[in-house]
C-alpha cells in the first residue's frame, strides 16, 4: 500500500525567520507577522513583475535594483531560495549579462510562488474567524 505523508514545508522557506518578527509583537497591537507577510506578498509580486519586464525590455539596471530589493525582503522572511535566485540575478545584471538572466526567471518565479503559498496559508490561519 502507498504511504501517505504530509507534504513537507518547501526548503524554500525557513520559518525560523518569522520568530524574530513575532518577538516584536506588542499586546493590543495589530498582528505584526500578518502585517509583514501581507506587505511582502504585495511588494514581492510587484518586484518579480519588474524583473520580468526589465528582462524583456533589456534593462539590467532595473533587474539589479528589483532583484536587490526582493533579495533583502525575501531573506528577512526566510524565503531563502527566492533570495538565492535574486543574488544570482543581481550579480549577472550588474555585469549586464541579461542573456544569462533569462533562464533564471522561471526558477525565481517558481520559488517565489512556493514561498507565497506558504505565507498565504499562514495568513489564513492567523486571521480570526468571525
mmCIF file of C-alpha atoms in Angstrom:
data_model
loop_
_atom_site.group_PDB
_atom_site.id
_atom_site.type_symbol
_atom_site.label_atom_id
_atom_site.label_comp_id
_atom_site.label_asym_id
_atom_site.label_seq_id
_atom_site.Cartn_x
_atom_site.Cartn_y
_atom_site.Cartn_z
ATOM 1 C CA UNK A 1 0.000 0.000 0.000
ATOM 2 C CA UNK A 2 1.166 3.508 -0.771
ATOM 3 C CA UNK A 3 2.212 5.536 2.216
ATOM 4 C CA UNK A 4 0.565 8.891 2.745
ATOM 5 C CA UNK A 5 2.826 11.538 4.162
ATOM 6 C CA UNK A 6 2.311 15.159 4.987
ATOM 7 C CA UNK A 7 3.755 17.470 2.370
ATOM 8 C CA UNK A 8 6.876 18.991 3.895
ATOM 9 C CA UNK A 9 7.347 22.726 4.075
ATOM 10 C CA UNK A 10 9.327 23.548 0.971
ATOM 11 C CA UNK A 11 13.011 24.113 1.738
ATOM 12 C CA UNK A 12 12.496 27.465 0.043
ATOM 13 C CA UNK A 13 11.050 28.836 3.286
ATOM 14 C CA UNK A 14 12.719 28.949 6.683
ATOM 15 C CA UNK A 15 10.008 29.824 9.210
ATOM 16 C CA UNK A 16 12.526 30.496 11.989
ATOM 17 C CA UNK A 17 12.906 33.976 10.486
ATOM 18 C CA UNK A 18 9.286 34.599 11.471
ATOM 19 C CA UNK A 19 10.093 34.090 15.170
ATOM 20 C CA UNK A 20 12.212 37.255 15.262
ATOM 21 C CA UNK A 21 9.338 39.231 13.745
ATOM 22 C CA UNK A 22 6.833 37.758 16.200
ATOM 23 C CA UNK A 23 9.156 38.699 19.056
ATOM 24 C CA UNK A 24 8.436 42.351 18.189
ATOM 25 C CA UNK A 25 4.700 41.847 18.786
ATOM 26 C CA UNK A 26 3.220 44.111 21.458
ATOM 27 C CA UNK A 27 -0.037 43.395 23.316
ATOM 28 C CA UNK A 28 -3.053 45.121 21.841
ATOM 29 C CA UNK A 29 -1.264 45.912 18.560
ATOM 30 C CA UNK A 30 -2.139 44.503 15.129
ATOM 31 C CA UNK A 31 -0.578 41.124 14.314
ATOM 32 C CA UNK A 32 2.905 42.211 13.222
ATOM 33 C CA UNK A 33 3.768 38.989 11.387
ATOM 34 C CA UNK A 34 0.483 39.055 9.449
ATOM 35 C CA UNK A 35 1.140 42.688 8.513
ATOM 36 C CA UNK A 36 4.694 41.942 7.333
ATOM 37 C CA UNK A 37 3.663 38.838 5.374
ATOM 38 C CA UNK A 38 0.761 40.636 3.680
ATOM 39 C CA UNK A 39 3.052 43.526 2.705
ATOM 40 C CA UNK A 40 5.645 41.106 1.326
ATOM 41 C CA UNK A 41 3.011 39.358 -0.803
ATOM 42 C CA UNK A 42 2.095 42.680 -2.451
ATOM 43 C CA UNK A 43 5.605 44.150 -2.772
ATOM 44 C CA UNK A 44 7.377 40.962 -3.841
ATOM 45 C CA UNK A 45 4.891 40.236 -6.618
ATOM 46 C CA UNK A 46 5.439 43.762 -7.939
ATOM 47 C CA UNK A 47 9.222 43.256 -7.822
ATOM 48 C CA UNK A 48 9.030 39.913 -9.656
ATOM 49 C CA UNK A 49 6.945 41.643 -12.332
ATOM 50 C CA UNK A 50 9.511 44.482 -12.548
ATOM 51 C CA UNK A 51 12.268 41.878 -13.019
ATOM 52 C CA UNK A 52 10.255 40.126 -15.743
ATOM 53 C CA UNK A 53 9.544 43.417 -17.564
ATOM 54 C CA UNK A 54 13.141 44.643 -17.224
ATOM 55 C CA UNK A 55 14.490 41.407 -18.700
ATOM 56 C CA UNK A 56 12.012 41.678 -21.586
ATOM 57 C CA UNK A 57 12.957 45.305 -22.256
ATOM 58 C CA UNK A 58 16.698 44.683 -21.788
ATOM 59 C CA UNK A 59 17.211 46.918 -18.753
ATOM 60 C CA UNK A 60 19.903 45.409 -16.487
ATOM 61 C CA UNK A 61 19.763 48.337 -14.035
ATOM 62 C CA UNK A 62 16.095 47.709 -13.221
ATOM 63 C CA UNK A 63 16.742 43.952 -12.969
ATOM 64 C CA UNK A 64 19.543 44.688 -10.498
ATOM 65 C CA UNK A 65 17.503 47.130 -8.388
ATOM 66 C CA UNK A 66 14.403 44.917 -8.214
ATOM 67 C CA UNK A 67 16.422 41.752 -7.533
ATOM 68 C CA UNK A 68 18.326 43.541 -4.775
ATOM 69 C CA UNK A 69 15.131 44.683 -3.033
ATOM 70 C CA UNK A 70 13.453 41.299 -3.447
ATOM 71 C CA UNK A 71 16.567 39.514 -2.131
ATOM 72 C CA UNK A 72 16.548 41.552 1.082
ATOM 73 C CA UNK A 73 12.860 41.200 1.878
ATOM 74 C CA UNK A 74 12.839 37.512 0.940
ATOM 75 C CA UNK A 75 15.840 36.756 3.151
ATOM 76 C CA UNK A 76 14.233 38.591 6.094
ATOM 77 C CA UNK A 77 11.154 36.370 5.797
ATOM 78 C CA UNK A 78 13.077 33.149 5.293
ATOM 79 C CA UNK A 79 12.311 32.783 1.563
ATOM 80 C CA UNK A 80 15.860 31.544 1.088
ATOM 81 C CA UNK A 81 15.536 30.001 -2.373
ATOM 82 C CA UNK A 82 13.997 33.214 -3.699
ATOM 83 C CA UNK A 83 16.765 35.253 -2.078
ATOM 84 C CA UNK A 84 19.407 32.947 -3.602
ATOM 85 C CA UNK A 85 17.928 33.340 -7.093
ATOM 86 C CA UNK A 86 17.922 37.112 -6.584
ATOM 87 C CA UNK A 87 21.608 37.040 -5.639
ATOM 88 C CA UNK A 88 22.363 35.353 -8.972
ATOM 89 C CA UNK A 89 20.133 37.783 -10.886
ATOM 90 C CA UNK A 90 21.769 40.740 -9.152
ATOM 91 C CA UNK A 91 25.268 39.543 -9.996
ATOM 92 C CA UNK A 92 24.501 38.917 -13.670
ATOM 93 C CA UNK A 93 22.520 42.155 -14.057
ATOM 94 C CA UNK A 94 25.417 44.107 -12.538
ATOM 95 C CA UNK A 95 27.559 42.718 -15.383
ATOM 96 C CA UNK A 96 24.740 43.448 -17.908
ATOM 97 C CA UNK A 97 24.526 39.740 -18.786
ATOM 98 C CA UNK A 98 20.797 39.687 -19.484
ATOM 99 C CA UNK A 99 21.103 36.653 -21.776
ATOM 100 C CA UNK A 100 22.265 34.695 -18.709
ATOM 101 C CA UNK A 101 19.495 36.202 -16.542
ATOM 102 C CA UNK A 102 16.589 34.972 -18.673
ATOM 103 C CA UNK A 103 16.926 31.264 -17.707
ATOM 104 C CA UNK A 104 16.864 32.272 -14.026
ATOM 105 C CA UNK A 105 13.423 33.843 -14.289
ATOM 106 C CA UNK A 106 11.486 30.558 -14.105
ATOM 107 C CA UNK A 107 13.310 29.189 -11.012
ATOM 108 C CA UNK A 108 12.857 32.613 -9.365
ATOM 109 C CA UNK A 109 9.132 32.748 -10.052
ATOM 110 C CA UNK A 110 8.717 29.116 -9.019
ATOM 111 C CA UNK A 111 10.491 29.547 -5.654
ATOM 112 C CA UNK A 112 8.700 32.866 -5.076
ATOM 113 C CA UNK A 113 5.312 31.256 -5.783
ATOM 114 C CA UNK A 114 6.071 28.409 -3.349
ATOM 115 C CA UNK A 115 7.090 30.853 -0.602
ATOM 116 C CA UNK A 116 3.999 32.998 -1.199
ATOM 117 C CA UNK A 117 1.733 29.945 -0.938
ATOM 118 C CA UNK A 118 3.161 29.121 2.498
ATOM 119 C CA UNK A 119 2.724 32.756 3.578
ATOM 120 C CA UNK A 120 -0.870 32.846 2.309
ATOM 121 C CA UNK A 121 -1.706 29.711 4.318
ATOM 122 C CA UNK A 122 -0.118 31.296 7.392
ATOM 123 C CA UNK A 123 -2.180 34.461 6.879
ATOM 124 C CA UNK A 124 -5.402 32.468 6.532
ATOM 125 C CA UNK A 125 -4.548 30.590 9.714
ATOM 126 C CA UNK A 126 -3.835 33.837 11.600
ATOM 127 C CA UNK A 127 -6.994 35.632 10.535
ATOM 128 C CA UNK A 128 -9.570 35.438 13.330
ATOM 129 C CA UNK A 129 -12.745 33.662 12.246
ATOM 130 C CA UNK A 130 -15.907 35.669 12.744
#
